[in-house]
Each structure stands twice: as C-alpha cells, then as structure tokens.
GROMACS .gro file of C-alpha atoms in nm:
model
  347
    1MET     CA    1   6.755   8.511   8.012
    2PHE     CA    2   6.510   8.182   7.964
    3PRO     CA    3   6.186   8.233   7.800
    4GLY     CA    4   5.933   8.351   8.021
    5GLU     CA    5   6.168   8.416   8.293
    6ALA     CA    6   6.076   8.688   8.565
    7PRO     CA    7   6.317   8.989   8.578
    8ARG     CA    8   6.545   8.966   8.898
    9THR     CA    9   6.457   9.130   9.226
   10PRO     CA   10   6.654   9.371   9.405
   11SER     CA   11   6.713   9.128   9.679
   12GLN     CA   12   6.864   8.889   9.433
   13ARG     CA   13   7.091   9.103   9.254
   14GLU     CA   14   7.214   9.252   9.603
   15PHE     CA   15   7.237   8.934   9.759
   16ARG     CA   16   7.587   8.796   9.838
   17PRO     CA   17   7.611   8.517  10.077
   18GLY     CA   18   8.004   8.447  10.009
   19PRO     CA   19   8.158   8.155   9.864
   20ALA     CA   20   8.066   7.889  10.109
   21THR     CA   21   7.873   7.808  10.427
   22GLY     CA   22   7.740   7.543  10.656
   23ILE     CA   23   7.365   7.403  10.675
   24GLY     CA   24   7.314   7.466  11.032
   25SER     CA   25   7.357   7.160  11.267
   26MET     CA   26   7.697   7.089  11.462
   27PRO     CA   27   7.816   6.796  11.675
   28GLY     CA   28   7.851   6.798  12.057
   29GLU     CA   29   7.678   7.019  12.309
   30ASP     CA   30   7.900   7.307  12.394
   31ALA     CA   31   7.751   7.621  12.228
   32ARG     CA   32   8.083   7.842  12.281
   33GLU     CA   33   8.272   7.585  12.067
   34ALA     CA   34   8.028   7.553  11.789
   35ALA     CA   35   8.025   7.920  11.716
   36LYS     CA   36   8.372   7.956  11.762
   37THR     CA   37   8.423   7.712  11.478
   38VAL     CA   38   8.164   7.834  11.266
   39THR     CA   39   8.287   8.239  11.317
   40GLY     CA   40   8.626   8.092  11.265
   41THR     CA   41   8.604   7.927  10.959
   42PHE     CA   42   8.338   8.192  10.782
   43GLU     CA   43   8.497   8.512  10.870
   44GLY     CA   44   8.289   8.715  10.619
   45PRO     CA   45   8.261   8.796  10.239
   46GLU     CA   46   8.616   8.671  10.160
   47THR     CA   47   8.571   8.293  10.343
   48GLY     CA   48   8.231   8.261  10.369
   49MET     CA   49   7.895   8.320  10.566
   50PRO     CA   50   7.867   8.243  10.926
   51TYR     CA   51   7.589   8.083  11.092
   52LEU     CA   52   7.391   8.038  11.407
   53ALA     CA   53   7.507   7.670  11.504
   54GLU     CA   54   7.252   7.409  11.604
   55LEU     CA   55   7.344   7.108  11.828
   56PRO     CA   56   7.089   6.842  11.842
   57ALA     CA   57   7.300   6.622  12.082
   58ARG     CA   58   7.197   6.783  12.363
   59GLY     CA   59   6.860   6.651  12.353
   60PRO     CA   60   6.472   6.723  12.287
   61GLY     CA   61   6.430   7.097  12.225
   62ALA     CA   62   6.781   7.111  12.064
   63ASP     CA   63   6.649   6.899  11.769
   64MET     CA   64   6.545   7.091  11.471
   65ILE     CA   65   6.177   7.026  11.523
   66GLY     CA   66   6.181   7.101  11.862
   67ARG     CA   67   6.410   7.385  11.829
   68THR     CA   68   6.154   7.572  11.603
   69ALA     CA   69   5.881   7.432  11.792
   70GLY     CA   70   6.005   7.675  12.086
   71MET     CA   71   5.974   7.974  11.865
   72LEU     CA   72   5.629   7.954  11.807
   73VAL     CA   73   5.357   8.227  11.945
   74GLU     CA   74   5.038   8.131  12.117
   75LEU     CA   75   5.127   7.744  12.009
   76TYR     CA   76   5.326   7.524  12.237
   77ALA     CA   77   5.458   7.170  12.172
   78ARG     CA   78   5.575   6.902  12.410
   79VAL     CA   79   5.733   6.578  12.362
   80GLU     CA   80   5.566   6.242  12.362
   81PRO     CA   81   5.673   5.852  12.293
   82SER     CA   82   5.583   5.940  11.908
   83GLY     CA   83   5.730   6.287  11.877
   84TRP     CA   84   5.640   6.635  11.921
   85ARG     CA   85   5.289   6.714  12.012
   86ILE     CA   86   5.099   7.056  12.024
   87GLY     CA   87   4.987   7.137  12.382
   88ASP     CA   88   4.758   7.409  12.572
   89ARG     CA   89   5.037   7.578  12.749
   90PRO     CA   90   5.425   7.625  12.779
   91GLY     CA   91   5.602   7.315  12.964
   92ARG     CA   92   5.927   7.188  13.029
   93ASP     CA   93   6.035   7.115  12.662
   94THR     CA   94   5.938   7.454  12.572
   95ARG     CA   95   6.147   7.631  12.820
   96ARG     CA   96   6.432   7.412  12.763
   97ALA     CA   97   6.396   7.479  12.368
   98ARG     CA   98   6.416   7.838  12.454
   99SER     CA   99   6.686   7.814  12.691
  100TRP     CA  100   6.899   7.631  12.465
  101LEU     CA  101   6.817   7.868  12.160
  102GLY     CA  102   6.911   8.175  12.403
  103GLN     CA  103   7.242   7.977  12.490
  104ASP     CA  104   7.332   7.960  12.126
  105LEU     CA  105   7.243   8.336  12.063
  106ASP     CA  106   7.470   8.435  12.363
  107ALA     CA  107   7.749   8.220  12.199
  108LEU     CA  108   7.711   8.373  11.858
  109GLU     CA  109   7.673   8.717  11.983
  110GLU     CA  110   8.022   8.693  12.185
  111PHE     CA  111   8.223   8.549  11.841
  112THR     CA  112   8.061   8.803  11.621
  113GLN     CA  113   8.135   9.121  11.777
  114GLY     CA  114   8.205   9.416  11.541
  115TYR     CA  115   8.110   9.161  11.230
  116GLU     CA  116   7.971   9.316  10.940
  117GLY     CA  117   7.810   9.105  10.633
  118PRO     CA  118   7.582   8.855  10.596
  119LEU     CA  119   7.470   8.606  10.895
  120LYS     CA  120   7.248   8.298  10.823
  121VAL     CA  121   6.984   8.164  11.097
  122GLN     CA  122   6.797   7.832  11.053
  123ALA     CA  123   6.425   7.733  11.164
  124VAL     CA  124   6.209   7.467  11.022
  125GLY     CA  125   5.993   7.569  10.735
  126PRO     CA  126   5.591   7.517  10.756
  127TRP     CA  127   5.552   7.223  10.572
  128THR     CA  128   5.796   6.975  10.732
  129LEU     CA  129   5.686   7.142  11.074
  130ALA     CA  130   5.326   7.067  11.001
  131ALA     CA  131   5.430   6.676  10.875
  132ALA     CA  132   5.649   6.656  11.222
  133LEU     CA  133   5.413   6.804  11.483
  134GLU     CA  134   5.121   6.600  11.599
  135LEU     CA  135   4.761   6.741  11.679
  136LYS     CA  136   4.609   6.612  12.023
  137ASN     CA  137   4.458   6.288  11.817
  138GLY     CA  138   4.814   6.188  11.726
  139GLU     CA  139   4.812   6.276  11.386
  140ALA     CA  140   5.026   6.547  11.220
  141ALA     CA  141   4.902   6.864  11.176
  142LEU     CA  142   4.945   6.812  10.844
  143SER     CA  143   4.583   6.612  10.828
  144ASP     CA  144   4.391   6.953  10.882
  145ALA     CA  145   4.421   7.250  10.665
  146GLY     CA  146   4.337   7.490  10.934
  147ALA     CA  147   4.605   7.356  11.167
  148CYS     CA  148   4.852   7.399  10.893
  149ARG     CA  149   4.728   7.743  10.829
  150ASP     CA  150   4.731   7.843  11.237
  151LEU     CA  151   5.110   7.692  11.283
  152ALA     CA  152   5.242   7.883  10.966
  153GLY     CA  153   5.088   8.187  11.117
  154SER     CA  154   5.240   8.146  11.428
  155LEU     CA  155   5.583   8.057  11.268
  156ALA     CA  156   5.597   8.373  11.081
  157GLU     CA  157   5.556   8.542  11.421
  158GLY     CA  158   5.801   8.371  11.608
  159LEU     CA  159   6.029   8.399  11.334
  160ARG     CA  160   5.990   8.802  11.300
  161ALA     CA  161   6.066   8.818  11.679
  162HIS     CA  162   6.380   8.606  11.633
  163LEU     CA  163   6.497   8.765  11.358
  164ASP     CA  164   6.456   9.096  11.543
  165ASP     CA  165   6.661   8.937  11.825
  166VAL     CA  166   6.967   8.842  11.619
  167ARG     CA  167   6.951   9.191  11.466
  168ARG     CA  168   6.983   9.347  11.805
  169ARG     CA  169   7.262   9.120  11.910
  170VAL     CA  170   7.451   9.148  11.556
  171PRO     CA  171   7.362   9.496  11.442
  172GLY     CA  172   7.593   9.485  11.149
  173ALA     CA  173   7.478   9.167  11.001
  174GLU     CA  174   7.272   9.126  10.743
  175ILE     CA  175   7.054   8.851  10.847
  176VAL     CA  176   6.969   8.574  10.598
  177LEU     CA  177   6.680   8.326  10.685
  178GLN     CA  178   6.725   7.965  10.593
  179LEU     CA  179   6.414   7.748  10.602
  180ASP     CA  180   6.467   7.392  10.665
  181GLU     CA  181   6.226   7.160  10.452
  182PRO     CA  182   6.339   6.820  10.410
  183SER     CA  183   5.992   6.676  10.394
  184LEU     CA  184   5.848   6.931  10.171
  185VAL     CA  185   5.880   6.660   9.857
  186SER     CA  186   5.700   6.431  10.039
  187VAL     CA  187   5.441   6.650  10.132
  188LEU     CA  188   5.381   6.761   9.775
  189ARG     CA  189   5.360   6.376   9.680
  190GLY     CA  190   5.149   6.281   9.953
  191GLN     CA  191   5.413   6.036  10.076
  192VAL     CA  192   5.371   6.139  10.431
  193LYS     CA  193   5.236   5.842  10.678
  194THR     CA  194   4.947   5.852  10.914
  195ALA     CA  195   4.956   5.778  11.269
  196SER     CA  196   4.902   5.440  11.185
  197GLY     CA  197   5.168   5.387  10.904
  198TYR     CA  198   4.903   5.211  10.678
  199ARG     CA  199   4.804   5.507  10.484
  200THR     CA  200   4.953   5.838  10.360
  201HIS     CA  201   4.805   6.223  10.404
  202ARG     CA  202   4.680   6.364  10.089
  203ALA     CA  203   4.913   6.557   9.896
  204VAL     CA  204   4.918   6.926   9.946
  205ASP     CA  205   4.787   7.155   9.637
  206ARG     CA  206   5.108   7.299   9.498
  207GLN     CA  207   4.960   7.667   9.477
  208VAL     CA  208   4.900   7.616   9.865
  209ALA     CA  209   5.232   7.495   9.933
  210GLU     CA  210   5.353   7.775   9.742
  211SER     CA  211   5.129   8.079   9.907
  212THR     CA  212   5.232   7.924  10.246
  213LEU     CA  213   5.601   7.960  10.202
  214ARG     CA  214   5.579   8.243  10.024
  215ASP     CA  215   5.409   8.430  10.355
  216VAL     CA  216   5.668   8.274  10.577
  217ALA     CA  217   5.954   8.395  10.386
  218GLY     CA  218   5.765   8.737  10.409
  219VAL     CA  219   5.891   8.799  10.746
  220GLN     CA  220   6.220   8.883  10.601
  221ASP     CA  221   6.074   9.196  10.418
  222GLY     CA  222   6.242   9.142  10.108
  223GLY     CA  223   6.558   9.016  10.276
  224PRO     CA  224   6.731   8.739  10.173
  225VAL     CA  225   6.560   8.386  10.238
  226VAL     CA  226   6.752   8.021  10.172
  227LEU     CA  227   6.541   7.735  10.145
  228HIS     CA  228   6.718   7.410  10.218
  229THR     CA  229   6.622   7.076  10.159
  230CYS     CA  230   6.827   6.735  10.120
  231ALA     CA  231   6.570   6.540   9.927
  232PRO     CA  232   6.566   6.428   9.582
  233ASP     CA  233   6.340   6.634   9.301
  234VAL     CA  234   6.385   6.978   9.458
  235PRO     CA  235   6.098   7.167   9.336
  236PHE     CA  236   6.311   7.452   9.194
  237ALA     CA  237   6.040   7.627   9.003
  238LEU     CA  238   5.812   7.636   9.279
  239LEU     CA  239   6.078   7.767   9.538
  240ARG     CA  240   6.153   8.045   9.309
  241ARG     CA  241   5.778   8.138   9.268
  242ALA     CA  242   5.761   8.164   9.645
  243GLY     CA  243   6.008   8.433   9.640
  244VAL     CA  244   6.338   8.226   9.808
  245THR     CA  245   6.652   8.419   9.703
  246ALA     CA  246   6.866   8.104   9.746
  247ILE     CA  247   6.789   7.721   9.699
  248SER     CA  248   7.047   7.488   9.922
  249PHE     CA  249   7.038   7.106   9.798
  250ASP     CA  250   7.253   6.789   9.816
  251PHE     CA  251   7.434   6.812   9.500
  252GLY     CA  252   7.487   6.455   9.439
  253LEU     CA  253   7.098   6.386   9.431
  254LEU     CA  254   7.067   6.623   9.101
  255THR     CA  255   7.001   6.454   8.778
  256GLU     CA  256   6.992   6.568   8.441
  257ARG     CA  257   6.612   6.600   8.442
  258ASP     CA  258   6.689   6.914   8.696
  259ASP     CA  259   6.905   7.077   8.432
  260ASP     CA  260   6.627   7.314   8.287
  261ALA     CA  261   6.507   7.445   8.624
  262ILE     CA  262   6.862   7.482   8.752
  263GLY     CA  263   6.956   7.699   8.453
  264GLU     CA  264   6.651   7.914   8.464
  265ALA     CA  265   6.712   7.950   8.837
  266VAL     CA  266   7.048   8.068   8.741
  267GLU     CA  267   6.957   8.321   8.483
  268GLY     CA  268   6.690   8.462   8.691
  269GLY     CA  269   6.927   8.535   8.965
  270THR     CA  270   6.859   8.247   9.222
  271LYS     CA  271   7.149   8.136   9.401
  272LEU     CA  272   7.242   7.781   9.456
  273PHE     CA  273   7.408   7.653   9.784
  274ALA     CA  274   7.531   7.329   9.661
  275GLY     CA  275   7.604   7.055   9.899
  276VAL     CA  276   7.908   6.899   9.771
  277VAL     CA  277   8.094   6.760  10.110
  278PRO     CA  278   7.986   6.455  10.263
  279GLY     CA  279   7.789   6.565  10.620
  280THR     CA  280   7.969   6.263  10.780
  281ASP     CA  281   8.287   6.098  10.854
  282GLY     CA  282   8.521   6.008  10.582
  283PRO     CA  283   8.779   6.100  10.347
  284LEU     CA  284   8.795   6.417  10.163
  285SER     CA  285   8.878   6.456   9.810
  286ASP     CA  286   9.080   6.749   9.685
  287PRO     CA  287   8.908   7.070   9.689
  288ALA     CA  288   8.903   7.081   9.310
  289GLY     CA  289   8.766   6.746   9.294
  290SER     CA  290   8.448   6.823   9.522
  291VAL     CA  291   8.337   7.095   9.281
  292MET     CA  292   8.435   6.895   8.974
  293GLY     CA  293   8.079   6.808   8.931
  294VAL     CA  294   7.940   7.165   8.944
  295ARG     CA  295   8.196   7.269   8.697
  296THR     CA  296   8.033   6.983   8.457
  297LEU     CA  297   7.702   7.096   8.536
  298TRP     CA  298   7.786   7.455   8.438
  299ARG     CA  299   7.944   7.327   8.110
  300ARG     CA  300   7.662   7.131   8.039
  301LEU     CA  301   7.393   7.403   8.064
  302GLY     CA  302   7.613   7.661   7.856
  303LEU     CA  303   7.623   7.918   8.147
  304ASN     CA  304   7.873   8.212   8.165
  305PRO     CA  305   8.167   8.066   8.375
  306GLY     CA  306   8.188   8.411   8.502
  307LEU     CA  307   7.849   8.366   8.698
  308LEU     CA  308   8.000   8.040   8.868
  309ALA     CA  309   8.135   8.205   9.177
  310GLU     CA  310   7.870   8.463   9.191
  311SER     CA  311   7.596   8.213   9.176
  312VAL     CA  312   7.730   7.906   9.385
  313THR     CA  313   7.776   7.894   9.748
  314VAL     CA  314   7.970   7.542   9.854
  315THR     CA  315   7.815   7.360  10.156
  316PRO     CA  316   7.816   7.019  10.313
  317THR     CA  317   7.532   6.764  10.162
  318CYS     CA  318   7.362   6.858  10.514
  319GLY     CA  319   7.390   6.928  10.867
  320LEU     CA  320   7.681   6.781  11.066
  321ALA     CA  321   7.535   6.673  11.377
  322GLY     CA  322   7.647   6.308  11.295
  323ALA     CA  323   8.000   6.403  11.235
  324SER     CA  324   8.285   6.362  11.483
  325PRO     CA  325   8.409   6.748  11.582
  326GLU     CA  326   8.714   6.727  11.408
  327TYR     CA  327   8.554   6.605  11.086
  328ALA     CA  328   8.285   6.899  11.132
  329ARG     CA  329   8.593   7.155  11.151
  330ARG     CA  330   8.769   6.972  10.834
  331ALA     CA  331   8.430   6.953  10.623
  332LEU     CA  332   8.347   7.366  10.673
  333ALA     CA  333   8.721   7.433  10.610
  334HIS     CA  334   8.717   7.223  10.296
  335CYS     CA  335   8.401   7.374  10.191
  336VAL     CA  336   8.579   7.715  10.186
  337GLN     CA  337   8.906   7.574  10.018
  338ALA     CA  338   8.666   7.411   9.735
  339ALA     CA  339   8.485   7.721   9.664
  340ARG     CA  340   8.819   7.907   9.623
  341SER     CA  341   8.908   7.634   9.362
  342LEU     CA  342   8.586   7.728   9.180
  343ALA     CA  343   8.653   8.075   9.193
  344ASP     CA  344   9.013   8.075   9.081
  345ASN     CA  345   8.927   7.820   8.788
  346PRO     CA  346   8.557   7.829   8.720
  347GLU     CA  347   8.624   7.654   8.382
   0.00000   0.00000   0.00000
C-alpha cells in the first residue's frame, strides 16, 4: 500500500468488470444490431462486460448530451442552433431522446435473456453536462453555481430511475454505472469558453467538483461506478476521492507524470479501463502489441504482475460512433484478444 493510501472499500474488492469492454457509442442506427454485436462479443466474465450501446448517428436526442438530458427529472432540454438548452417543459426533443433510449433498452433486454454478470450503462456526468447545457440566456449552466447544483440533483434522480429500469429488465445483472466526463479537465482548469467565445468560465473548485461527483455516483448505493474521460491529465486522485470504482481513459495520453497516481490507484484497488484500441478505422496491431504499453507501465511502476489481469480492463480509446460497423466489430473483438494476451503473459 502506498503511504497515506486508504484501505479498499468492499465494492473495490468485489468488482470484477471482466477483461474487456467498450466505451458506449456504436456506429449506425440499428439498436438490435448494436446490442447483438456488443452482447455477442462480451458474453460475460470470461470475455468481457456487455453494455448498453449508444447510437448518436440517429441525430439529436441520441447524442451523448441529448440522451442524458432526456433522463433528467423536472428539468428538460431542447435543441437550439447553438446546442442543447434547458427549457420549461418536455418537448419533441425530450420525447425523441426517451423513445430512442427505450428502443435501446428493449434491444439490450432481448439479447441478455438469462444473463448473469456485470452490465454497464453510460450517462454524461454532471460537469460535462453543466458545460454543455445552456441556460435561457445562452450561457452554459456551468456559469451558475445554483444551476449546477440543480442539474446534478436532477441527474442523480434520473439515473436512479434509469438504473432501476435496467435492473428490472436484466435481473441477473450487476449494473455498472459509467459517467462520461470528457469536459471535466477543462472545467477544473477554467478552459470552457463562454457563449461569446472571447472568455472562459471560472474554474470550478476541486472540492466542489469532487463532492458533486461523489453525490451523483452515490445513486449506485455502493455499487460499481466507472468514470470515463478521453482527455489528457486525468485527475486520478480526485476521482478516487470521489468514490469511483474504476477510471476509464485513453492510455496513449498518459505521461510519466501520471505514474505515481496510477500506482496509488492500483494499490488502492481502483480498476483501470485502459483505452488501447483505436476508436476509428485503421490497421490493428497484433493483440499482444496493443497492450505492450500496459506491460511496460506495470514494470516501470514495479507492480505485481499478478495484479495486471485483475486490475486492467482493455477498451477502445473512446467511443466507436465514428467507426464503420465492420471496424467496430473488429475493434471490440480485438479488445477481447488483447486482454487474453495480457492475462496469459503479464510480463
């Protein structure tokens, strides 16, 4: 254990996400085909963790922000030329987002009959949502501390209902919640631009950011929570203090400055979802080559090779919405193969 390291929580000790999984988004518009691909590739503990696929190619409401906005309780959003804006009542855009989510859940339920094991669902986290959703004046909700609190509270209530729905549909599953926070680093650094584009919003206090993430993650009542960000300089320590069980990131963006934080995370029981497979079409290396960097990191940190397969889940670098359907299928299968290589030869 690293100096000052907190003991592992029960959820950290017990969480077994499996060797591989995807991030969330898939190409195309066919919910059944996406669910079939995901559940056929990740069949459970031996191969990897299936997840509720997202299909942003369908348009507004199926995109990351619109999908999560449709989950909010007593807050509604509509599409404006500048993006998603909070409104007074549910409209066509909200109904469309909820309808598409329902279709995706129906497809997942169809292909997970009798399934037992971890099952991942994704939603945008509170800080990326606050950076993306506009208030009536056109500025991001991030500009108003009260609006941020209201948004986080609404999101928590919506996620609680969503998770309950998934549990009813797939009763044998251990539901894993993934919060997508691609804008978190920009929020913490004060790099989110105002509506005019000439200024940036003030940086959010790190303790406030941590507390809000902890509150939203609390909807899992101690169950597993993954936080995904594809930005560099992942705030590993802050996320761990916020209570997340696993951190998902683009492995290629790591630098040696991250070494200590990663070592502490592993020693503390936090799982790592290492994005090592490209998310867009291109040649794939051999599976062993895809995880060579992970092995190198492990040796550099002096970590026990026996912890490698237990601690690391192999994923694409980000979502696969920009990939072709054929490449998406190959990329997910490649994650399974790369994870197998890591387990068979951790050194």
